[in-house]
Short mmCIF file of C-alpha atoms and ligand atoms in Angstrom, two decimals:
data_model
loop_
_atom_site.label_atom_id
_atom_site.label_comp_id
_atom_site.label_asym_id
_atom_site.label_seq_id
_atom_site.Cartn_x
_atom_site.Cartn_y
_atom_site.Cartn_z
CA UNK J 1 0.00 0.00 0.00
CA UNK J 2 1.21 3.50 -0.74
CA UNK J 3 1.59 6.00 2.06
CA UNK J 4 -1.51 7.75 0.73
CA UNK J 5 -3.81 4.77 0.79
CA UNK J 6 -2.55 3.75 4.23
CA UNK J 7 -4.31 6.77 5.67
CA UNK J 8 -7.71 5.69 6.82
CA UNK J 9 -9.30 8.16 4.46
CA UNK J 10 -6.66 7.89 1.74
CA UNK J 11 -8.69 6.11 -0.95
CA UNK J 12 -9.78 9.11 -2.98
CA UNK J 13 -6.54 11.05 -2.66
CA UNK J 14 -3.71 11.15 -5.13
CA UNK J 15 -1.40 13.06 -2.82
CA UNK J 16 -0.66 13.06 0.88
CA UNK J 17 -1.28 16.27 2.76
CA UNK J 18 1.54 18.77 2.60
CA UNK J 19 3.86 18.59 5.60
CA UNK J 20 2.73 21.99 6.79
CA UNK J 21 -0.89 20.83 6.59
CA UNK J 22 -0.12 17.65 8.44
CA UNK J 23 1.43 19.65 11.24
CA UNK J 24 -1.38 22.16 11.25
CA UNK J 25 -4.20 19.66 11.37
CA UNK J 26 -2.86 16.92 13.60
CA UNK J 27 -4.37 16.57 17.05
CA UNK J 28 -2.69 13.46 18.37
CA UNK J 29 -0.12 15.56 20.21
CA UNK J 30 -2.91 16.45 22.64
CA UNK J 31 -5.87 14.15 22.01
CA UNK J 32 -3.76 11.08 22.80
CA UNK J 33 -5.10 11.77 26.28
CA UNK J 34 -8.41 10.30 25.15
CA UNK J 35 -6.87 6.88 24.57
CA UNK J 36 -8.62 5.12 27.46
CA UNK J 37 -12.00 6.44 26.46
CA UNK J 38 -11.30 5.72 22.80
CA UNK J 39 -10.41 2.13 23.57
CA UNK J 40 -13.41 1.65 25.86
CA UNK J 41 -15.65 3.12 23.16
CA UNK J 42 -14.18 0.85 20.50
CA UNK J 43 -14.58 -2.26 22.64
CA UNK J 44 -18.22 -1.40 23.25
CA UNK J 45 -18.72 -0.69 19.57
CA UNK J 46 -17.12 -4.00 18.57
CA UNK J 47 -19.35 -5.88 21.00
CA UNK J 48 -22.31 -4.03 19.56
CA UNK J 49 -21.32 -5.02 16.01
CA UNK J 50 -21.06 -8.64 17.13
CA UNK J 51 -24.40 -8.49 18.90
CA UNK J 52 -26.22 -7.60 15.68
CA UNK J 53 -24.16 -9.99 13.57
CA UNK J 54 -22.11 -7.50 11.53
CA UNK J 55 -18.93 -9.13 12.81
CA UNK J 56 -18.53 -12.47 14.55
CA UNK J 57 -18.13 -12.85 18.30
CA UNK J 58 -14.64 -14.20 17.66
CA UNK J 59 -13.74 -11.08 15.67
CA UNK J 60 -15.06 -8.87 18.44
CA UNK J 61 -12.98 -10.75 20.98
CA UNK J 62 -9.90 -10.41 18.81
CA UNK J 63 -10.49 -6.67 18.48
CA UNK J 64 -10.94 -6.37 22.22
CA UNK J 65 -7.72 -8.27 22.94
CA UNK J 66 -5.87 -6.12 20.44
CA UNK J 67 -7.21 -2.92 21.96
CA UNK J 68 -6.32 -4.00 25.48
CA UNK J 69 -2.79 -4.80 24.37
CA UNK J 70 -2.53 -1.35 22.78
CA UNK J 71 -3.70 0.24 26.03
CA UNK J 72 -0.98 -1.63 27.92
CA UNK J 73 1.63 -0.42 25.45
CA UNK J 74 0.42 3.16 25.76
CA UNK J 75 0.49 2.99 29.53
CA UNK J 76 3.97 1.49 29.50
CA UNK J 77 5.16 4.35 27.31
CA UNK J 78 5.92 1.94 24.46
CA UNK J 79 3.39 3.21 21.97
CA UNK J 80 4.63 5.29 19.05
CA UNK J 81 2.13 8.05 18.34
CA UNK J 82 2.30 9.04 14.72
CA UNK J 83 1.28 12.57 13.76
CA UNK J 84 0.82 11.42 10.16
CA UNK J 85 -2.18 9.47 11.44
CA UNK J 86 -3.74 12.72 12.64
CA UNK J 87 -5.46 11.82 15.83
CA UNK J 88 -5.84 9.35 18.66
CA UNK J 89 -8.64 7.53 16.88
CA UNK J 90 -6.69 6.73 13.74
CA UNK J 91 -3.51 5.96 15.64
CA UNK J 92 -5.24 3.31 17.68
CA UNK J 93 -7.16 1.87 14.76
CA UNK J 94 -3.99 1.66 12.69
CA UNK J 95 -2.14 -0.05 15.53
CA UNK J 96 -4.79 -2.77 15.56
CA UNK J 97 -3.57 -3.86 12.16
CA UNK J 98 -5.67 -6.23 10.11
CA UNK J 99 -7.83 -7.14 13.14
CA UNK J 100 -9.09 -3.60 13.10
CA UNK J 101 -10.24 -3.56 9.48
CA UNK J 102 -13.86 -4.10 10.52
CA UNK J 103 -13.89 -2.03 13.67
CA UNK J 104 -14.87 1.24 12.06
CA UNK J 105 -17.96 -0.29 10.44
CA UNK J 106 -21.05 1.85 11.09
CA UNK J 107 -19.00 4.45 12.90
CA UNK J 108 -17.42 7.78 12.08
CA UNK J 109 -14.80 9.75 13.88
CA UNK J 110 -17.56 12.27 14.37
CA UNK J 111 -19.60 10.06 16.69
CA UNK J 112 -16.40 8.49 18.01
CA UNK J 113 -14.77 11.71 19.15
CA UNK J 114 -17.86 13.00 20.88
CA UNK J 115 -18.28 9.65 22.64
CA UNK J 116 -14.69 9.75 23.85
CA UNK J 117 -14.96 13.31 24.99
CA UNK J 118 -18.22 12.71 26.85
CA UNK J 119 -16.58 9.84 28.69
CA UNK J 120 -13.53 11.97 29.42
CA UNK J 121 -15.64 14.79 30.82
CA UNK J 122 -17.56 12.34 32.94
CA UNK J 123 -14.43 10.77 34.42
CA UNK J 124 -12.63 14.06 34.86
CA UNK J 125 -15.76 15.57 36.38
CA UNK J 126 -15.71 12.85 38.99
CA UNK J 127 -12.01 13.38 39.65
CA UNK J 128 -12.67 17.09 40.03
CA UNK J 129 -15.41 16.46 42.56
CA UNK J 130 -13.00 14.32 44.59
CA UNK J 131 -10.47 17.17 44.60
CA UNK J 132 -13.14 19.71 45.54
CA UNK J 133 -14.23 17.57 48.47
CA UNK J 134 -10.63 17.27 49.65
CA UNK J 135 -10.36 21.05 49.70
CA UNK J 136 -13.66 21.28 51.57
CA UNK J 137 -12.24 18.85 54.12
CA UNK J 138 -9.12 20.98 54.56
CA UNK J 139 -11.29 24.06 55.16
CA UNK J 140 -13.40 22.22 57.72
CA UNK J 141 -10.25 20.99 59.48
CA UNK J 142 -8.85 24.51 59.70
CA UNK J 143 -12.16 25.68 61.12
CA UNK J 144 -12.21 22.88 63.67
CA UNK J 145 -8.66 23.66 64.78
CA UNK J 146 -9.68 27.27 65.35
CA UNK J 147 -13.26 27.10 66.60
CA UNK J 148 -12.64 29.75 69.23
CA UNK J 149 -11.18 32.36 66.90
CA UNK J 150 -13.15 35.52 66.16
CA UNK J 151 -12.32 37.87 63.33
CA UNK J 152 -13.98 40.93 61.92
CA UNK J 153 -16.25 40.16 59.00
CA UNK J 154 -15.83 42.68 56.19
CA UNK J 155 -18.02 44.37 53.63
CA UNK J 156 -16.31 46.76 51.20
CA UNK J 157 -13.17 45.48 52.93
CA UNK J 158 -14.16 47.64 55.89
CA UNK J 159 -14.72 46.06 59.25
CA UNK J 160 -18.40 45.20 59.56
CA UNK J 161 -19.39 42.71 62.26
CA UNK J 162 -17.57 40.02 64.21
CA UNK J 163 -17.74 36.47 62.90
CA UNK J 164 -16.07 33.22 63.79
CA UNK J 165 -13.13 32.45 61.55
CA UNK J 166 -14.74 29.05 61.01
CA UNK J 167 -17.87 30.77 59.70
CA UNK J 168 -15.77 32.59 57.14
CA UNK J 169 -14.12 29.31 56.09
CA UNK J 170 -17.45 27.53 55.94
CA UNK J 171 -18.65 30.13 53.46
CA UNK J 172 -16.11 28.66 51.05
CA UNK J 173 -17.27 25.16 51.89
CA UNK J 174 -20.76 26.17 50.76
CA UNK J 175 -19.41 27.61 47.51
CA UNK J 176 -17.40 24.50 46.83
CA UNK J 177 -20.42 22.31 47.54
CA UNK J 178 -22.29 24.17 44.80
CA UNK J 179 -19.27 23.71 42.54
CA UNK J 180 -19.24 19.98 43.11
CA UNK J 181 -22.92 19.87 42.22
CA UNK J 182 -22.30 21.81 39.04
CA UNK J 183 -19.76 19.23 37.91
CA UNK J 184 -22.24 16.46 38.59
CA UNK J 185 -25.03 18.21 36.70
CA UNK J 186 -23.02 18.66 33.52
CA UNK J 187 -22.18 15.02 33.03
CA UNK J 188 -23.35 13.71 29.68
CA UNK J 189 -25.83 10.89 30.05
CA UNK J 190 -26.58 10.26 26.37
CA UNK J 191 -24.41 8.07 24.17
CA UNK J 192 -23.95 9.37 20.62
CA UNK J 193 -22.50 6.17 19.08
CA UNK J 194 -24.53 5.11 16.10
CA UNK J 195 -24.99 8.67 14.89
CA UNK J 196 -22.22 8.04 12.39
CA UNK J 197 -20.83 11.02 10.54
CA UNK J 198 -24.11 12.92 10.57
CA UNK J 199 -27.05 10.72 9.62
CA UNK J 200 -26.40 7.31 11.14
CA UNK J 201 -25.98 4.46 8.68
CA UNK J 202 -27.82 1.68 6.93
CA UNK J 203 -26.45 -1.05 9.15
CA UNK J 204 -28.81 -1.82 12.02
CA UNK J 205 -27.18 -1.35 15.44
CA UNK J 206 -28.28 -1.96 19.01
CA UNK J 207 -27.43 1.51 20.25
CA UNK J 208 -28.79 1.09 23.74
CA UNK J 209 -26.72 -2.04 24.25
CA UNK J 210 -23.56 -0.14 23.29
CA UNK J 211 -24.52 2.83 25.44
CA UNK J 212 -25.00 0.64 28.52
CA UNK J 213 -21.55 -0.91 28.04
CA UNK J 214 -20.14 2.56 28.46
CA UNK J 215 -22.23 3.52 31.46
CA UNK J 216 -24.55 5.86 29.59
CA UNK J 217 -28.17 5.48 30.57
CA UNK J 218 -29.63 6.96 27.39
CA UNK J 219 -28.85 7.37 23.70
CA UNK J 220 -28.95 10.61 21.74
CA UNK J 221 -32.15 11.15 19.79
CA UNK J 222 -30.90 13.21 16.86
CA UNK J 223 -27.80 12.22 14.93
CA UNK J 224 -27.11 15.76 13.76
CA UNK J 225 -27.33 17.21 17.22
CA UNK J 226 -25.24 14.33 18.57
CA UNK J 227 -22.19 14.92 16.38
CA UNK J 228 -22.43 18.71 16.56
CA UNK J 229 -22.93 18.93 20.33
CA UNK J 230 -20.18 20.10 22.67
CA UNK J 231 -22.45 21.45 25.41
CA UNK J 232 -20.91 19.02 27.88
CA UNK J 233 -17.50 20.60 27.20
CA UNK J 234 -18.99 24.00 27.96
CA UNK J 235 -20.60 22.58 31.09
CA UNK J 236 -17.24 21.38 32.36
CA UNK J 237 -15.54 24.65 31.42
CA UNK J 238 -18.25 26.72 33.07
CA UNK J 239 -18.16 24.67 36.24
CA UNK J 240 -14.37 25.02 36.22
CA UNK J 241 -14.59 28.78 35.72
CA UNK J 242 -16.96 29.23 38.66
CA UNK J 243 -14.83 27.00 40.88
CA UNK J 244 -11.81 29.06 39.82
CA UNK J 245 -13.65 32.20 40.80
CA UNK J 246 -14.24 30.77 44.26
CA UNK J 247 -10.64 29.63 44.58
CA UNK J 248 -9.48 33.06 43.53
CA UNK J 249 -11.52 34.74 46.24
CA UNK J 250 -10.23 32.29 48.81
CA UNK J 251 -6.68 32.97 47.62
CA UNK J 252 -7.29 36.69 47.92
CA UNK J 253 -8.56 36.37 51.50
CA UNK J 254 -5.53 34.30 52.45
CA UNK J 255 -3.18 36.80 50.82
CA UNK J 256 -4.75 39.65 52.78
CA UNK J 257 -4.79 37.69 56.01
CA UNK J 258 -1.11 36.86 55.69
CA UNK J 259 -0.02 40.49 55.33
CA UNK J 260 1.68 42.29 58.22
CA UNK J 261 -1.32 44.61 58.22
CA UNK J 262 -3.81 41.83 58.97
CA UNK J 263 -1.52 39.20 60.46
CA UNK J 264 -4.38 36.70 60.91
CA UNK J 265 -2.48 33.77 59.47
CA UNK J 266 0.96 32.45 58.69
CA UNK J 267 1.35 30.24 55.68
CA UNK J 268 3.88 27.45 56.19
CA UNK J 269 7.32 28.16 54.69
CA UNK J 270 7.03 25.21 52.33
CA UNK J 271 3.99 26.84 50.76
CA UNK J 272 5.50 30.26 50.19
CA UNK J 273 8.47 31.58 48.27
CA UNK J 274 11.16 34.16 48.85
CA UNK J 275 12.46 37.15 46.98
CA UNK J 276 15.70 37.10 45.02
CA UNK J 277 16.45 40.61 46.25
CA UNK J 278 14.72 41.28 49.56
CA UNK J 279 15.86 38.77 52.18
CA UNK J 280 12.96 39.40 54.53
CA UNK J 281 10.26 38.57 51.99
CA UNK J 282 7.94 35.62 52.26
CA UNK J 283 5.42 35.67 49.48
CA UNK J 284 2.11 33.87 49.12
CA UNK J 285 2.89 32.83 45.54
CA UNK J 286 0.75 29.73 45.65
CA UNK J 287 -2.33 31.83 46.38
CA UNK J 288 -1.34 34.37 43.79
CA UNK J 289 -0.93 31.73 41.11
CA UNK J 290 -4.25 30.14 41.99
CA UNK J 291 -5.81 33.59 41.68
CA UNK J 292 -3.95 34.25 38.43
CA UNK J 293 -4.77 30.92 36.83
CA UNK J 294 -8.46 31.71 37.14
CA UNK J 295 -7.92 33.92 34.10
CA UNK J 296 -7.19 30.85 32.02
CA UNK J 297 -10.29 29.10 33.24
CA UNK J 298 -12.41 32.01 32.02
CA UNK J 299 -10.40 32.26 28.82
CA UNK J 300 -10.88 28.59 27.99
CA UNK J 301 -14.65 28.88 28.46
CA UNK J 302 -14.80 31.92 26.22
CA UNK J 303 -12.52 30.25 23.65
CA UNK J 304 -14.84 27.27 23.23
CA UNK J 305 -17.98 29.41 23.32
CA UNK J 306 -16.52 31.53 20.53
CA UNK J 307 -15.27 28.57 18.55
CA UNK J 308 -18.74 26.98 18.52
CA UNK J 309 -20.81 30.02 17.74
CA UNK J 310 -21.85 30.28 14.15
CA UNK J 311 -20.77 26.77 13.17
CA UNK J 312 -23.24 25.35 10.68
CA UNK J 313 -24.59 21.97 11.64
CA UNK J 314 -23.00 19.53 12.15
CA UNK J 315 -19.39 18.56 12.76
CA UNK J 316 -16.79 21.05 11.60
CA UNK J 317 -13.08 20.67 12.08
CA UNK J 318 -13.15 23.82 14.19
CA UNK J 319 -14.45 21.54 16.91
CA UNK J 320 -11.05 19.92 17.26
CA UNK J 321 -10.20 23.17 19.06
CA UNK J 322 -12.37 22.08 22.00
CA UNK J 323 -9.76 19.79 23.51
CA UNK J 324 -6.82 21.94 24.47
CA UNK J 325 -8.94 24.44 26.43
CA UNK J 326 -10.79 21.57 28.07
CA UNK J 327 -7.63 19.72 29.06
CA UNK J 328 -6.00 22.93 30.22
CA UNK J 329 -8.95 23.86 32.40
CA UNK J 330 -9.07 20.41 33.96
CA UNK J 331 -5.31 20.36 34.61
CA UNK J 332 -5.29 23.89 35.95
CA UNK J 333 -8.28 23.38 38.19
CA UNK J 334 -7.14 20.04 39.59
CA UNK J 335 -3.68 21.41 40.36
CA UNK J 336 -5.16 24.51 42.02
CA UNK J 337 -7.59 22.53 44.14
CA UNK J 338 -4.89 20.13 45.28
CA UNK J 339 -2.30 22.73 46.15
CA UNK J 340 -4.87 24.82 48.02
CA UNK J 341 -5.97 21.84 50.11
CA UNK J 342 -2.35 21.03 50.92
CA UNK J 343 -1.52 24.61 51.76
CA UNK J 344 -4.51 25.06 54.06
CA UNK J 345 -3.18 22.18 56.13
CA UNK J 346 -0.07 24.31 56.69
CA UNK J 347 -1.79 27.51 57.72
CA UNK J 348 -1.27 28.74 61.27
CA UNK J 349 -3.87 31.08 62.68
CA UNK J 350 -2.62 33.90 64.90
CA UNK J 351 -5.38 33.95 67.47
CA UNK J 352 -4.28 37.06 69.30
CA UNK J 353 -4.05 39.12 66.11
CA UNK J 354 -7.52 37.96 65.17
CA UNK J 355 -8.86 38.76 68.62
CA UNK J 356 -7.26 42.18 68.63
CA UNK J 357 -8.92 43.01 65.32
CA UNK J 358 -12.26 41.58 66.39
CA UNK J 359 -12.25 43.47 69.69
CA UNK J 360 -12.84 46.73 67.84
CA UNK J 361 -16.08 47.83 69.55
CA UNK J 362 -17.28 49.54 66.38
CA UNK J 363 -17.99 46.07 65.05
CA UNK J 364 -20.88 45.88 67.50
CA UNK J 365 -22.46 49.26 66.79
CA UNK J 366 -25.29 47.41 65.06
CA UNK J 367 -25.84 45.34 68.19
CA UNK J 368 -26.29 48.56 70.15
CA UNK J 369 -28.93 49.59 67.60
CA UNK J 370 -30.70 46.25 68.18
CA UNK J 371 -30.45 46.84 71.94
CA UNK J 372 -32.23 50.20 71.59
CA UNK J 373 -34.82 48.67 69.26
CA UNK J 374 -35.57 46.05 71.90
CA UNK J 375 -36.08 48.91 74.33
CA UNK J 376 -38.78 50.23 71.99
CA UNK J 377 -36.91 52.83 69.93
CA UNK J 378 -37.83 52.83 66.22
CA UNK J 379 -34.99 51.38 64.14
CA UNK J 380 -34.21 54.49 62.09
CA UNK J 381 -34.04 56.59 65.25
CA UNK J 382 -31.78 54.04 66.96
CA UNK J 383 -29.52 53.88 63.89
CA UNK J 384 -29.20 57.66 63.96
CA UNK J 385 -28.53 57.80 67.71
CA UNK J 386 -25.79 55.16 67.52
CA UNK J 387 -24.33 56.90 64.48
CA UNK J 388 -24.02 60.07 66.53
CA UNK J 389 -22.38 58.09 69.33
CA UNK J 390 -19.87 56.61 66.84
CA UNK J 391 -19.04 60.10 65.63
CA UNK J 392 -18.55 61.27 69.17
CA UNK J 393 -16.32 58.31 69.96
CA UNK J 394 -14.19 59.04 66.90
CA UNK J 395 -14.00 62.73 67.77
CA UNK J 396 -13.23 62.41 71.46
CA UNK J 397 -11.39 59.11 71.48
CA UNK J 398 -13.75 57.78 74.13
CA UNK J 399 -14.49 54.11 73.46
CA UNK J 400 -17.96 53.40 72.16
CA UNK J 401 -18.93 51.03 75.03
CA UNK J 402 -18.15 53.73 77.54
CA UNK J 403 -20.28 56.29 75.75
CA UNK J 404 -23.09 53.75 75.38
CA UNK J 405 -22.92 52.93 79.10
CA UNK J 406 -23.05 56.57 80.02
CA UNK J 407 -26.01 57.30 77.81
CA UNK J 408 -28.09 54.10 78.05
CA UNK J 409 -26.94 52.35 81.21
CA UNK J 410 -24.64 49.41 82.05
CA UNK J 411 -26.69 46.90 80.04
CA UNK J 412 -25.89 48.89 76.89
CA UNK J 413 -22.17 48.63 77.59
CA UNK J 414 -22.47 44.86 77.98
CA UNK J 415 -23.63 44.65 74.35
CA UNK J 416 -19.96 45.00 73.43
CA UNK J 417 -18.95 41.60 74.79
CA UNK J 418 -18.05 39.89 71.53
CA UNK J 419 -18.82 36.32 72.65
CA UNK J 420 -22.15 37.37 74.05
CA UNK J 421 -22.84 39.14 70.81
CA UNK J 422 -21.97 36.06 68.77
CA UNK J 423 -24.07 33.78 70.96
CA UNK J 424 -27.00 36.13 70.44
CA UNK J 425 -26.93 35.59 66.68
CA UNK J 426 -29.62 32.98 66.66
CA UNK J 427 -30.74 33.01 63.05
CA UNK J 428 -30.01 29.95 60.98
CA UNK J 429 -26.93 30.73 58.92
CA UNK J 430 -25.57 33.30 61.40
CA UNK J 431 -22.26 32.76 63.23
CA UNK J 432 -23.33 31.79 66.73
CA UNK J 433 -20.69 29.43 68.14
CA UNK J 434 -23.33 26.75 68.56
CA UNK J 435 -24.52 26.98 64.98
CA UNK J 436 -20.99 27.09 63.57
CA UNK J 437 -20.00 24.03 65.60
CA UNK J 438 -23.05 22.21 64.25
CA UNK J 439 -22.11 23.18 60.70
CA UNK J 440 -18.56 21.97 61.16
CA UNK J 441 -19.91 18.67 62.46
CA UNK J 442 -22.39 18.43 59.61
CA UNK J 443 -19.72 18.94 56.96
CA UNK J 444 -17.32 16.64 58.71
CA UNK J 445 -19.95 13.92 58.50
CA UNK J 446 -20.91 14.65 54.90
CA UNK J 447 -17.31 14.73 53.76
CA UNK J 448 -16.34 11.58 55.64
N1 LIG A 1 -9.52 14.92 15.60
C1 LIG A 1 -10.87 15.23 15.28
C2 LIG A 1 -11.46 16.17 16.34
O1 LIG A 1 -10.95 16.19 17.40
C3 LIG A 1 -11.68 13.98 15.23
C4 LIG A 1 -12.86 14.06 14.37
C5 LIG A 1 -12.46 14.25 12.97
N2 LIG A 1 -13.52 14.06 12.06
C6 LIG A 1 -13.39 14.43 10.81
N3 LIG A 1 -14.37 14.20 10.04
N4 LIG A 1 -12.29 14.99 10.35
O2 LIG A 1 -12.40 16.89 16.09
#
């Protein structure tokens, strides 16, 4: 056979692609990562062909054995990927040799690639959820280690009201729980195999049988939609972008907390880096990179969105551009989740710095308003009265509790006991020590 006809699609061509075209169009340099899914898909397809009598059971078994041997070679690093064979699909089929001659019956790379990619997203989605849960666990652990630490809560990055540090950390646990759900929701449940290139084929297949082999519970209902659909890629990328956003905010909080100005935490030396010039520096580079990498996660989502928009139905080669952003987002996100979980286990909380910040009586000005409201003063009037007291405190330097005591009696001054104030926050979702402890216990149990 000539080099041209050896290509799986070489029959109608008189010339091989130009070298520059070969380099430009190949995808095996990155889509080789789909090899496990490709092999699983091919085994299921071969069994399906045997089930309806297109190939014999013996042929299917031979194909399966061949594919498993190829997988072993790939995993042992002994497989030679050949860019001349374009992509992972044709590399594996070619490696099967003569056994593989019948494998591609009633199949196209168009339904093959979207099957592989759905499986990849499903598996990687699960792996991502595992990494998210590990980070949630690390946050819960840090909260548990520091249950008795109060910090100021901030709005506009101005001190607002006291909260437990654990409450702040649990806010991230809630975000990450939503993230984990988002990854679960985007998992493709429909198997596209049998859709062929665009319009199925004339050979009768048992599509549901094949789908079940691969763990799909349904089959796609429209062959054109099936081969042109990359929504599940967008779902993964969107879920990754939102998770990145949450990680970035967490990173930002940790960066602020580790400054000399805040001094709430110390990040373990092994999780920071130094400066080549300033010997005293200890920089939170891990957090900064996590924050910075979020840009890629957004970029990858936008790249695939943009690549897909305006494509006429159905498959277009543009869609090969879905993989690198997808792989990059998965790699970036998994690495960020893992390093954050590790780093949190090496964070020391400086309790006295936290306490000093949280003992600012201004944080409880709102509690004094509530105190006056309970005494029967209309809220707006109480807000105004306390505002005036705050102004006086700032002007005269007299602490707010003292002014409150003078004006409204000793009970008003007692409002400024931070632990009493926290315990009084009885609403579900508010940081009373009792509620926060219950939340820590709840998450501990859910996360195992
Ligand atoms: N490498 C291709 C991709 O990732 C596989 C599908 C190619 N199909 C085709 N008809 N050229 O999109």
